[in-house]
C-alpha positions as protocol buffer text, in pm:
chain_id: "A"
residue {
  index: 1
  type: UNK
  ca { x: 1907 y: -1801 z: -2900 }
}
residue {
  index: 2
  type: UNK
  ca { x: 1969 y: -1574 z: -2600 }
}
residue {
  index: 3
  type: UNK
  ca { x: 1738 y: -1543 z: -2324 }
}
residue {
  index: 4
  type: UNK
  ca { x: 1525 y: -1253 z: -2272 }
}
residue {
  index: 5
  type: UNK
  ca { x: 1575 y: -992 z: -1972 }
}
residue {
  index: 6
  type: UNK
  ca { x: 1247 y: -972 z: -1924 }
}
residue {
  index: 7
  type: UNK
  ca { x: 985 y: -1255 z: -1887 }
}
residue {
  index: 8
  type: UNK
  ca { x: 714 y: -1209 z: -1690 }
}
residue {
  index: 9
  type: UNK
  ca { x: 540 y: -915 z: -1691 }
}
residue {
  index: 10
  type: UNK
  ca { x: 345 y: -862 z: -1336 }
}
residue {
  index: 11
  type: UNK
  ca { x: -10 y: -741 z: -1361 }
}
residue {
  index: 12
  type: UNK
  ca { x: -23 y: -414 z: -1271 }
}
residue {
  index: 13
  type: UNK
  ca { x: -341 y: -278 z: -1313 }
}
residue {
  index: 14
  type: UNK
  ca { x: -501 y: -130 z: -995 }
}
residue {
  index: 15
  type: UNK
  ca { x: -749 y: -309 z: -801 }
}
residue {
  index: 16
  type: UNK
  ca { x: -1072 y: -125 z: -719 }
}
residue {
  index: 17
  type: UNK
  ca { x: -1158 y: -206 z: -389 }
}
residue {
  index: 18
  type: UNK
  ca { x: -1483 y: -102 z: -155 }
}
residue {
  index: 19
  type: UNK
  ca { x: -1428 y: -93 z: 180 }
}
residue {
  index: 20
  type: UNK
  ca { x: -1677 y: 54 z: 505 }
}
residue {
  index: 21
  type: UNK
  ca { x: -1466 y: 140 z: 801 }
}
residue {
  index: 22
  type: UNK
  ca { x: -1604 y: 248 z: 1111 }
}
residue {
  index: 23
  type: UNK
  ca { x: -1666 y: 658 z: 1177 }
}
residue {
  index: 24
  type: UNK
  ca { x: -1428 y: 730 z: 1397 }
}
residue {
  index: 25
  type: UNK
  ca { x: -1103 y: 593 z: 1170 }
}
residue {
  index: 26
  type: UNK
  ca { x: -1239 y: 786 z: 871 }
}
residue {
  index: 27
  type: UNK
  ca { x: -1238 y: 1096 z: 1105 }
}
residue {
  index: 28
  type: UNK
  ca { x: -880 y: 1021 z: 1131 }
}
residue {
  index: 29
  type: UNK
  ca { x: -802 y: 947 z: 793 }
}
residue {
  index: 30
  type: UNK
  ca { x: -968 y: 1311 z: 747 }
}
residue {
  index: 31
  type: UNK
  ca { x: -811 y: 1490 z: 1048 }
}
residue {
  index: 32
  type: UNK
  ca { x: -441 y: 1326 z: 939 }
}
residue {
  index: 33
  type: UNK
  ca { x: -525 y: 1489 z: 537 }
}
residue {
  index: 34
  type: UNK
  ca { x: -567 y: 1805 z: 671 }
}
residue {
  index: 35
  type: UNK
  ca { x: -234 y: 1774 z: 875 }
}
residue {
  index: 36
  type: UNK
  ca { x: -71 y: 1716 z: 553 }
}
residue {
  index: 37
  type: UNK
  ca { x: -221 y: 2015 z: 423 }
}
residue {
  index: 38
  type: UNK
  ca { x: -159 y: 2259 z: 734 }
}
residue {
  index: 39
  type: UNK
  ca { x: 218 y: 2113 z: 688 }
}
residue {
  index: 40
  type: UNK
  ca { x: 286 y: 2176 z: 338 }
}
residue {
  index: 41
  type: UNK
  ca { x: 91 y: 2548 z: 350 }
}
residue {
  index: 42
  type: UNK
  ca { x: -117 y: 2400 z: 77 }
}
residue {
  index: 43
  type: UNK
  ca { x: -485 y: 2566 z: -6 }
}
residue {
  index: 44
  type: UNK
  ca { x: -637 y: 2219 z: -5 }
}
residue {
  index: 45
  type: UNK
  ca { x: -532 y: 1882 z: 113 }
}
residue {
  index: 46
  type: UNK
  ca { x: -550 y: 1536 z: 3 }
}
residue {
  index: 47
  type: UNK
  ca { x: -846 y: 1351 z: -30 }
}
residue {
  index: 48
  type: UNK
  ca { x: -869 y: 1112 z: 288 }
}
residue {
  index: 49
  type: UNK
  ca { x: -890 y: 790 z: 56 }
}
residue {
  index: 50
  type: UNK
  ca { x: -572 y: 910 z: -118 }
}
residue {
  index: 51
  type: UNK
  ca { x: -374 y: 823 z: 201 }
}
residue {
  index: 52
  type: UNK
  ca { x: -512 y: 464 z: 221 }
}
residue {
  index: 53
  type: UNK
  ca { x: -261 y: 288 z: -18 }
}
residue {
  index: 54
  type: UNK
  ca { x: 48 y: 498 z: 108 }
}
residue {
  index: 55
  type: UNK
  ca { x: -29 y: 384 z: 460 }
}
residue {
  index: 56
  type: UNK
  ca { x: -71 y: 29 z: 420 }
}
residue {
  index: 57
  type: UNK
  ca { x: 217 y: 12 z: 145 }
}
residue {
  index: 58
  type: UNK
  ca { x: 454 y: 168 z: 465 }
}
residue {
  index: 59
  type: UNK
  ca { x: 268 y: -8 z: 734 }
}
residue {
  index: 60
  type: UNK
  ca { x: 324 y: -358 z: 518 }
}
residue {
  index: 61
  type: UNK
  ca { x: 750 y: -183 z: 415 }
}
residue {
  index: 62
  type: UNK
  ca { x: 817 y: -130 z: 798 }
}
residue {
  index: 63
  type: UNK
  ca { x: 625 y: -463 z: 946 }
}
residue {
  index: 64
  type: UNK
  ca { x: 883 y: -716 z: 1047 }
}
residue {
  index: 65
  type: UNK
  ca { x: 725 y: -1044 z: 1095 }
}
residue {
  index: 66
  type: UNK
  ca { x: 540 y: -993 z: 752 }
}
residue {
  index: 67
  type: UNK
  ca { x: 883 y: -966 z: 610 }
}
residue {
  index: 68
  type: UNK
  ca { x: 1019 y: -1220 z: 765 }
}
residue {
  index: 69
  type: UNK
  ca { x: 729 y: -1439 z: 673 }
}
residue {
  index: 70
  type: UNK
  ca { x: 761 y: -1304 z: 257 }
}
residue {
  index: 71
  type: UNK
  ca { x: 1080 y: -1450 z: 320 }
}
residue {
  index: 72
  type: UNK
  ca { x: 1022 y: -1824 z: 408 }
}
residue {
  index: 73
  type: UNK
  ca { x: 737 y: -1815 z: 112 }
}
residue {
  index: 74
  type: UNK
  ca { x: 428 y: -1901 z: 388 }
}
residue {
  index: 75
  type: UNK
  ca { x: 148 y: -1994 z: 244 }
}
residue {
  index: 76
  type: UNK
  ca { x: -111 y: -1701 z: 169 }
}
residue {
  index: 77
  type: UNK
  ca { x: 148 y: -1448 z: 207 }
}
residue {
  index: 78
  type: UNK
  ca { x: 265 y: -1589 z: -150 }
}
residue {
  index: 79
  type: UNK
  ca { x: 171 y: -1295 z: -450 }
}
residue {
  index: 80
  type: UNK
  ca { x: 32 y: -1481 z: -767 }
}
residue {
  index: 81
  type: UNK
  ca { x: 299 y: -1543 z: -1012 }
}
residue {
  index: 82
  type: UNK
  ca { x: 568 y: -1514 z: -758 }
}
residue {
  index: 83
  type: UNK
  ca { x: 757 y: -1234 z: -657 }
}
């Protein structure tokens, strides 16, 4: 029998998470939304929680050493069922 392309499916399903982060960095969050929206000319701009999971995903895409580490397979820095 041939093998399958696919064989592992990777959970997908999105994580709720609740977080408290100090005043001042949710001021941010908000002032850096309403950037966006001044850019684009848009009525309304995105939610300030919308722009937590772009940030980190980017932050995590453009961070070296975490790379590096993903890489060599440390410890933690392992996902669950591989990657």
């Amino acid at each position: 029998m041939d093998r399958l392309k696919l064989t592992v499916i990777p959970d997908d399903k999105p994580v709720k998470l609740t977080i408290a982060m100090p005043a001042a960095v949710f001021r941010d969050l908000a002032a850096y939304a309403e950037a966006i929206r001044r850019e684009g000319g848009q009525a309304a701009g995105p939610e300030p929680a919308t722009l937590i999971v772009p940030m980190i995903q980017r932050f995590m895409a453009t961070d070296r050493a975490f790379a590096k580490a993903r890489r060599k397979k440390v410890g933690p820095l392992d996902s669950p069922g591989g990657s």
